[in-house]
Amino acid sequence: MTDQIVANLGENRPNPNKAFPNPNIPSLCYIKNVVKNPRVIIGDYTYYDDVDGADQFEKHVTHFYDFIGDKLIIGKFCAIAKGVEFVMNGANHRMDCATTYPFYIMGGDWGSAIAPVKDELPLKGDTVVGNDVWIGQNVTIMPGVHIGDGAIIGTNSVVAKDIPPYAIAVGNPCRVVRKRFDDELIDILLKLRWWDKSIEEIENLMPILSCGDLEKVKEELKTRL
């Protein structure tokens, strides 16, 4: 039965280089095929789902200024729901002055205010989302956050700190409520890195990756390491 499933998958697998892989779900978009900014780096099969325009993902990456040079990096096989906002480093203001107000960007006579150099800004680095991450609706991800492989971020969360792999995190501020699996299975999955395998290997793993019997999953995946 499993061999037949895999054979059928191979005959008509989704095309990772197509923007809209399933004509029956027009809101679902493989993001890497629609982004234009080279500092937005997206892995294969990662999708954004939004009936208001799934191909407008970059509009949800805000304060993303060239002179800062930060990147948004998202891994493979991630599921990103509508309304997710990535706030980049350009949103940060200096906090080491008497005021946080950026007089210098307003023009006119206010241009005489002292403008900070890049090294004086409170930059947090690149924003990085791992592989196989599920981000719920209306989540806000703050600058420089790293979200680990396999994590789940609950709806309406504000993520201001790093989230470890295979954690479930919710709230404002977003906090980890529990691990998805026991430490042994998490370790196996992180070593397996199934998302980096060939699509043929992934198709062979699909029956076990989508199985709810975690003890069976654990024992089967041990043989694949």
PDB file of C-alpha atoms in Angstrom:
ATOM      1  CA  MET A   1       0.000   0.000   0.000  1.00  0.00           C
ATOM      2  CA  THR A   2       2.778   2.415   0.954  1.00  0.00           C
ATOM      3  CA  ASP A   3       4.662   1.691  -2.292  1.00  0.00           C
ATOM      4  CA  GLN A   4       1.532   2.464  -4.296  1.00  0.00           C
ATOM      5  CA  ILE A   5       1.046   5.785  -2.470  1.00  0.00           C
ATOM      6  CA  VAL A   6       4.623   6.803  -3.211  1.00  0.00           C
ATOM      7  CA  ALA A   7       4.294   5.757  -6.860  1.00  0.00           C
ATOM      8  CA  ASN A   8       1.193   7.903  -7.259  1.00  0.00           C
ATOM      9  CA  LEU A   9       2.906  10.874  -5.654  1.00  0.00           C
ATOM     10  CA  GLY A  10       5.788  10.624  -8.069  1.00  0.00           C
ATOM     11  CA  GLU A  11       3.470  10.766 -11.081  1.00  0.00           C
ATOM     12  CA  ASN A  12       1.982  14.143 -10.241  1.00  0.00           C
ATOM     13  CA  ARG A  13       3.966  15.877  -7.520  1.00  0.00           C
ATOM     14  CA  PRO A  14       3.575  19.636  -6.845  1.00  0.00           C
ATOM     15  CA  ASN A  15       6.030  21.814  -8.733  1.00  0.00           C
ATOM     16  CA  PRO A  16       8.200  23.798  -6.261  1.00  0.00           C
ATOM     17  CA  ASN A  17       8.933  26.345  -8.989  1.00  0.00           C
ATOM     18  CA  LYS A  18       5.297  27.196  -9.591  1.00  0.00           C
ATOM     19  CA  ALA A  19       3.732  30.110  -7.679  1.00  0.00           C
ATOM     20  CA  PHE A  20       0.319  28.495  -7.258  1.00  0.00           C
ATOM     21  CA  PRO A  21       0.736  24.712  -7.076  1.00  0.00           C
ATOM     22  CA  ASN A  22      -2.900  23.725  -6.561  1.00  0.00           C
ATOM     23  CA  PRO A  23      -5.527  25.320  -8.840  1.00  0.00           C
ATOM     24  CA  ASN A  24      -8.205  24.217  -6.383  1.00  0.00           C
ATOM     25  CA  ILE A  25      -6.673  26.418  -3.651  1.00  0.00           C
ATOM     26  CA  PRO A  26      -5.910  29.751  -5.370  1.00  0.00           C
ATOM     27  CA  SER A  27      -5.021  31.415  -2.053  1.00  0.00           C
ATOM     28  CA  LEU A  28      -2.043  29.092  -1.534  1.00  0.00           C
ATOM     29  CA  CYS A  29       1.271  30.335  -2.900  1.00  0.00           C
ATOM     30  CA  TYR A  30       4.840  29.012  -2.860  1.00  0.00           C
ATOM     31  CA  ILE A  31       6.472  32.216  -1.651  1.00  0.00           C
ATOM     32  CA  LYS A  32       9.914  31.815  -3.208  1.00  0.00           C
ATOM     33  CA  ASN A  33       8.371  32.158  -6.656  1.00  0.00           C
ATOM     34  CA  VAL A  34       6.802  35.584  -6.085  1.00  0.00           C
ATOM     35  CA  VAL A  35       9.270  37.516  -3.915  1.00  0.00           C
ATOM     36  CA  LYS A  36      11.448  40.070  -5.704  1.00  0.00           C
ATOM     37  CA  ASN A  37      13.787  41.306  -2.973  1.00  0.00           C
ATOM     38  CA  PRO A  38      17.025  39.256  -2.932  1.00  0.00           C
ATOM     39  CA  ARG A  39      17.229  39.734   0.852  1.00  0.00           C
ATOM     40  CA  VAL A  40      14.058  37.660   1.276  1.00  0.00           C
ATOM     41  CA  ILE A  41      15.309  34.075   1.015  1.00  0.00           C
ATOM     42  CA  ILE A  42      12.652  31.338   1.005  1.00  0.00           C
ATOM     43  CA  GLY A  43      13.025  27.554   0.835  1.00  0.00           C
ATOM     44  CA  ASP A  44      11.189  25.163  -1.464  1.00  0.00           C
ATOM     45  CA  TYR A  45       7.556  24.286  -0.717  1.00  0.00           C
ATOM     46  CA  THR A  46       7.121  27.023   1.910  1.00  0.00           C
ATOM     47  CA  TYR A  47       3.728  28.573   1.386  1.00  0.00           C
ATOM     48  CA  TYR A  48       1.677  31.595   2.353  1.00  0.00           C
ATOM     49  CA  ASP A  49      -2.110  31.316   2.393  1.00  0.00           C
ATOM     50  CA  ASP A  50      -4.204  34.467   2.067  1.00  0.00           C
ATOM     51  CA  VAL A  51      -7.418  34.919   0.082  1.00  0.00           C
ATOM     52  CA  ASP A  52      -6.659  38.652  -0.105  1.00  0.00           C
ATOM     53  CA  GLY A  53      -3.583  38.069  -2.238  1.00  0.00           C
ATOM     54  CA  ALA A  54      -1.109  35.312  -1.461  1.00  0.00           C
ATOM     55  CA  ASP A  55       1.306  36.706  -4.041  1.00  0.00           C
ATOM     56  CA  GLN A  56       1.640  39.918  -1.989  1.00  0.00           C
ATOM     57  CA  PHE A  57       3.762  38.354   0.753  1.00  0.00           C
ATOM     58  CA  GLU A  58       6.455  41.051   0.600  1.00  0.00           C
ATOM     59  CA  LYS A  59       3.949  43.664   1.726  1.00  0.00           C
ATOM     60  CA  HIS A  60       4.018  41.883   5.065  1.00  0.00           C
ATOM     61  CA  VAL A  61       7.782  42.393   5.420  1.00  0.00           C
ATOM     62  CA  THR A  62       7.927  45.932   6.792  1.00  0.00           C
ATOM     63  CA  HIS A  63      10.644  48.492   7.631  1.00  0.00           C
ATOM     64  CA  PHE A  64      12.960  46.623   5.298  1.00  0.00           C
ATOM     65  CA  TYR A  65      15.512  49.220   4.220  1.00  0.00           C
ATOM     66  CA  ASP A  66      18.413  48.593   1.863  1.00  0.00           C
ATOM     67  CA  PHE A  67      20.953  50.609   3.867  1.00  0.00           C
ATOM     68  CA  ILE A  68      20.503  48.290   6.852  1.00  0.00           C
ATOM     69  CA  GLY A  69      21.062  45.127   4.822  1.00  0.00           C
ATOM     70  CA  ASP A  70      19.266  42.663   7.093  1.00  0.00           C
ATOM     71  CA  LYS A  71      17.696  39.521   5.631  1.00  0.00           C
ATOM     72  CA  LEU A  72      14.538  37.492   6.107  1.00  0.00           C
ATOM     73  CA  ILE A  73      15.428  33.824   5.772  1.00  0.00           C
ATOM     74  CA  ILE A  74      12.715  31.154   5.851  1.00  0.00           C
ATOM     75  CA  GLY A  75      13.411  27.449   5.426  1.00  0.00           C
ATOM     76  CA  LYS A  76      11.638  24.708   3.507  1.00  0.00           C
ATOM     77  CA  PHE A  77       8.159  23.253   4.010  1.00  0.00           C
ATOM     78  CA  CYS A  78       6.873  26.078   6.230  1.00  0.00           C
ATOM     79  CA  ALA A  79       3.178  26.958   6.491  1.00  0.00           C
ATOM     80  CA  ILE A  80       2.485  30.676   6.968  1.00  0.00           C
ATOM     81  CA  ALA A  81      -1.082  31.832   7.528  1.00  0.00           C
ATOM     82  CA  LYS A  82      -2.631  35.131   6.465  1.00  0.00           C
ATOM     83  CA  GLY A  83      -1.854  38.349   8.292  1.00  0.00           C
ATOM     84  CA  VAL A  84       1.635  37.344   9.439  1.00  0.00           C
ATOM     85  CA  GLU A  85       3.882  40.396   9.748  1.00  0.00           C
ATOM     86  CA  PHE A  86       7.678  40.376   9.708  1.00  0.00           C
ATOM     87  CA  VAL A  87       8.933  43.608  11.296  1.00  0.00           C
ATOM     88  CA  MET A  88      12.518  44.179  10.196  1.00  0.00           C
ATOM     89  CA  ASN A  89      15.335  46.194  11.756  1.00  0.00           C
ATOM     90  CA  GLY A  90      14.367  49.476  10.143  1.00  0.00           C
ATOM     91  CA  ALA A  91      11.572  49.763  12.711  1.00  0.00           C
ATOM     92  CA  ASN A  92      14.062  50.220  15.566  1.00  0.00           C
ATOM     93  CA  HIS A  93      14.817  53.710  16.910  1.00  0.00           C
ATOM     94  CA  ARG A  94      17.822  54.821  18.924  1.00  0.00           C
ATOM     95  CA  MET A  95      17.219  54.574  22.658  1.00  0.00           C
ATOM     96  CA  ASP A  96      20.522  56.040  23.856  1.00  0.00           C
ATOM     97  CA  CYS A  97      19.514  59.675  23.167  1.00  0.00           C
ATOM     98  CA  ALA A  98      17.254  62.029  25.079  1.00  0.00           C
ATOM     99  CA  THR A  99      14.489  61.283  22.541  1.00  0.00           C
ATOM    100  CA  THR A 100      13.656  58.347  20.308  1.00  0.00           C
ATOM    101  CA  TYR A 101      12.051  60.648  17.713  1.00  0.00           C
ATOM    102  CA  PRO A 102      13.857  60.513  14.322  1.00  0.00           C
ATOM    103  CA  PHE A 103      13.959  64.258  13.499  1.00  0.00           C
ATOM    104  CA  TYR A 104      16.569  63.679  10.800  1.00  0.00           C
ATOM    105  CA  ILE A 105      14.235  61.749   8.463  1.00  0.00           C
ATOM    106  CA  MET A 106      11.575  64.502   8.361  1.00  0.00           C
ATOM    107  CA  GLY A 107      13.475  66.815   6.010  1.00  0.00           C
ATOM    108  CA  GLY A 108      13.467  70.607   5.924  1.00  0.00           C
ATOM    109  CA  ASP A 109      15.276  72.426   8.707  1.00  0.00           C
ATOM    110  CA  TRP A 110      15.006  69.305  10.861  1.00  0.00           C
ATOM    111  CA  GLY A 111      17.702  67.752   8.747  1.00  0.00           C
ATOM    112  CA  SER A 112      20.197  69.466  11.054  1.00  0.00           C
ATOM    113  CA  ALA A 113      19.424  66.889  13.757  1.00  0.00           C
ATOM    114  CA  ILE A 114      22.199  64.369  14.263  1.00  0.00           C
ATOM    115  CA  ALA A 115      21.529  61.248  12.216  1.00  0.00           C
ATOM    116  CA  PRO A 116      22.887  58.010  13.639  1.00  0.00           C
ATOM    117  CA  VAL A 117      25.357  55.914  11.722  1.00  0.00           C
ATOM    118  CA  LYS A 118      24.405  52.291  11.160  1.00  0.00           C
ATOM    119  CA  ASP A 119      26.534  51.034  14.063  1.00  0.00           C
ATOM    120  CA  GLU A 120      24.609  53.265  16.480  1.00  0.00           C
ATOM    121  CA  LEU A 121      21.233  51.760  15.620  1.00  0.00           C
ATOM    122  CA  PRO A 122      19.867  48.934  17.809  1.00  0.00           C
ATOM    123  CA  LEU A 123      20.028  46.335  15.035  1.00  0.00           C
ATOM    124  CA  LYS A 124      19.137  42.743  15.865  1.00  0.00           C
ATOM    125  CA  GLY A 125      20.483  40.934  12.802  1.00  0.00           C
ATOM    126  CA  ASP A 126      18.693  38.694  10.328  1.00  0.00           C
ATOM    127  CA  THR A 127      15.279  37.208  11.009  1.00  0.00           C
ATOM    128  CA  VAL A 128      15.470  33.434  10.535  1.00  0.00           C
ATOM    129  CA  VAL A 129      12.648  30.900  10.420  1.00  0.00           C
ATOM    130  CA  GLY A 130      13.677  27.245  10.283  1.00  0.00           C
ATOM    131  CA  ASN A 131      12.165  24.381   8.313  1.00  0.00           C
ATOM    132  CA  ASP A 132       8.743  22.772   8.806  1.00  0.00           C
ATOM    133  CA  VAL A 133       7.544  25.732  10.890  1.00  0.00           C
ATOM    134  CA  TRP A 134       3.830  26.531  11.187  1.00  0.00           C
ATOM    135  CA  ILE A 135       2.962  30.189  11.844  1.00  0.00           C
ATOM    136  CA  GLY A 136      -0.672  30.941  12.664  1.00  0.00           C
ATOM    137  CA  GLN A 137      -2.810  33.882  11.575  1.00  0.00           C
ATOM    138  CA  ASN A 138      -1.899  37.471  12.438  1.00  0.00           C
ATOM    139  CA  VAL A 139       1.414  36.659  14.096  1.00  0.00           C
ATOM    140  CA  THR A 140       3.952  39.486  14.383  1.00  0.00           C
ATOM    141  CA  ILE A 141       7.629  38.516  14.276  1.00  0.00           C
ATOM    142  CA  MET A 142      10.027  41.150  15.553  1.00  0.00           C
ATOM    143  CA  PRO A 143      13.512  41.942  14.160  1.00  0.00           C
ATOM    144  CA  GLY A 144      16.302  39.415  14.560  1.00  0.00           C
ATOM    145  CA  VAL A 145      14.146  36.591  15.926  1.00  0.00           C
ATOM    146  CA  HIS A 146      15.183  32.991  15.203  1.00  0.00           C
ATOM    147  CA  ILE A 147      12.454  30.334  15.140  1.00  0.00           C
ATOM    148  CA  GLY A 148      13.696  26.758  15.245  1.00  0.00           C
ATOM    149  CA  ASP A 149      12.830  23.844  12.967  1.00  0.00           C
ATOM    150  CA  GLY A 150       9.433  22.269  13.555  1.00  0.00           C
ATOM    151  CA  ALA A 151       8.124  25.032  15.825  1.00  0.00           C
ATOM    152  CA  ILE A 152       4.480  26.130  15.956  1.00  0.00           C
ATOM    153  CA  ILE A 153       3.547  29.772  16.614  1.00  0.00           C
ATOM    154  CA  GLY A 154      -0.034  30.345  17.748  1.00  0.00           C
ATOM    155  CA  THR A 155      -2.480  32.856  16.261  1.00  0.00           C
ATOM    156  CA  ASN A 156      -2.054  36.546  17.208  1.00  0.00           C
ATOM    157  CA  SER A 157       1.298  35.965  18.903  1.00  0.00           C
ATOM    158  CA  VAL A 158       4.041  38.594  19.027  1.00  0.00           C
ATOM    159  CA  VAL A 159       7.416  36.865  18.760  1.00  0.00           C
ATOM    160  CA  ALA A 160      10.162  39.009  20.259  1.00  0.00           C
ATOM    161  CA  LYS A 161      12.556  36.262  21.413  1.00  0.00           C
ATOM    162  CA  ASP A 162      14.016  33.123  19.854  1.00  0.00           C
ATOM    163  CA  ILE A 163      11.839  30.002  19.821  1.00  0.00           C
ATOM    164  CA  PRO A 164      13.570  26.600  20.081  1.00  0.00           C
ATOM    165  CA  PRO A 165      13.005  23.730  17.642  1.00  0.00           C
ATOM    166  CA  TYR A 166       9.793  21.723  17.959  1.00  0.00           C
ATOM    167  CA  ALA A 167       8.303  24.069  20.536  1.00  0.00           C
ATOM    168  CA  ILE A 168       4.718  25.333  20.658  1.00  0.00           C
ATOM    169  CA  ALA A 169       4.711  29.030  21.501  1.00  0.00           C
ATOM    170  CA  VAL A 170       1.797  31.452  21.921  1.00  0.00           C
ATOM    171  CA  GLY A 171       0.860  34.852  23.299  1.00  0.00           C
ATOM    172  CA  ASN A 172       2.020  38.454  23.556  1.00  0.00           C
ATOM    173  CA  PRO A 173       4.817  38.293  24.383  1.00  0.00           C
ATOM    174  CA  CYS A 174       5.128  34.888  22.774  1.00  0.00           C
ATOM    175  CA  ARG A 175       6.297  32.181  25.160  1.00  0.00           C
ATOM    176  CA  VAL A 176       6.876  28.451  24.889  1.00  0.00           C
ATOM    177  CA  VAL A 177       4.007  26.457  26.420  1.00  0.00           C
ATOM    178  CA  ARG A 178       5.344  22.983  25.702  1.00  0.00           C
ATOM    179  CA  LYS A 179       7.491  20.842  23.444  1.00  0.00           C
ATOM    180  CA  ARG A 180       5.769  19.072  20.581  1.00  0.00           C
ATOM    181  CA  PHE A 181       7.518  15.756  21.253  1.00  0.00           C
ATOM    182  CA  ASP A 182       9.800  14.115  23.780  1.00  0.00           C
ATOM    183  CA  ASP A 183      13.504  14.917  23.616  1.00  0.00           C
ATOM    184  CA  GLU A 184      14.387  11.648  21.890  1.00  0.00           C
ATOM    185  CA  LEU A 185      12.041  12.221  18.949  1.00  0.00           C
ATOM    186  CA  ILE A 186      13.088  15.853  18.641  1.00  0.00           C
ATOM    187  CA  ASP A 187      16.720  14.772  18.495  1.00  0.00           C
ATOM    188  CA  ILE A 188      15.915  12.176  15.825  1.00  0.00           C
ATOM    189  CA  LEU A 189      14.063  14.702  13.685  1.00  0.00           C
ATOM    190  CA  LEU A 190      16.835  17.287  13.971  1.00  0.00           C
ATOM    191  CA  LYS A 191      19.392  14.677  12.932  1.00  0.00           C
ATOM    192  CA  LEU A 192      17.204  13.346  10.123  1.00  0.00           C
ATOM    193  CA  ARG A 193      16.608  16.790   8.562  1.00  0.00           C
ATOM    194  CA  TRP A 194      14.041  15.247   6.243  1.00  0.00           C
ATOM    195  CA  TRP A 195      13.429  18.588   4.507  1.00  0.00           C
ATOM    196  CA  ASP A 196      16.956  18.499   3.058  1.00  0.00           C
ATOM    197  CA  LYS A 197      16.496  15.100   1.415  1.00  0.00           C
ATOM    198  CA  SER A 198      15.584  14.569  -2.227  1.00  0.00           C
ATOM    199  CA  ILE A 199      11.903  14.767  -3.070  1.00  0.00           C
ATOM    200  CA  GLU A 200      11.939  11.040  -3.806  1.00  0.00           C
ATOM    201  CA  GLU A 201      13.264  10.317  -0.308  1.00  0.00           C
ATOM    202  CA  ILE A 202      10.720  12.675   1.216  1.00  0.00           C
ATOM    203  CA  GLU A 203       7.906  10.920  -0.632  1.00  0.00           C
ATOM    204  CA  ASN A 204       9.073   7.630   0.814  1.00  0.00           C
ATOM    205  CA  LEU A 205       9.026   9.191   4.282  1.00  0.00           C
ATOM    206  CA  MET A 206       5.574  10.776   3.921  1.00  0.00           C
ATOM    207  CA  PRO A 207       3.604   7.845   5.372  1.00  0.00           C
ATOM    208  CA  ILE A 208       5.682   7.862   8.569  1.00  0.00           C
ATOM    209  CA  LEU A 209       5.972  11.657   8.784  1.00  0.00           C
ATOM    210  CA  SER A 210       2.178  11.912   8.681  1.00  0.00           C
ATOM    211  CA  CYS A 211       1.571   9.091  11.175  1.00  0.00           C
ATOM    212  CA  GLY A 212       0.089   9.956  14.572  1.00  0.00           C
ATOM    213  CA  ASP A 213       1.600   6.951  16.372  1.00  0.00           C
ATOM    214  CA  LEU A 214       4.695   8.718  17.676  1.00  0.00           C
ATOM    215  CA  GLU A 215       6.307   5.595  19.120  1.00  0.00           C
ATOM    216  CA  LYS A 216       6.029   3.937  15.734  1.00  0.00           C
ATOM    217  CA  VAL A 217       7.401   7.094  14.116  1.00  0.00           C
ATOM    218  CA  LYS A 218      10.331   7.142  16.508  1.00  0.00           C
ATOM    219  CA  GLU A 219      11.285   3.532  15.889  1.00  0.00           C
ATOM    220  CA  GLU A 220      10.905   3.829  12.116  1.00  0.00           C
ATOM    221  CA  LEU A 221      12.943   7.027  11.849  1.00  0.00           C
ATOM    222  CA  LYS A 222      15.766   5.541  13.918  1.00  0.00           C
ATOM    223  CA  THR A 223      16.344   3.138  11.056  1.00  0.00           C
ATOM    224  CA  ARG A 224      16.638   6.056   8.616  1.00  0.00           C
ATOM    225  CA  LEU A 225      19.477   7.853  10.418  1.00  0.00           C
TER     226      LEU A 225
END
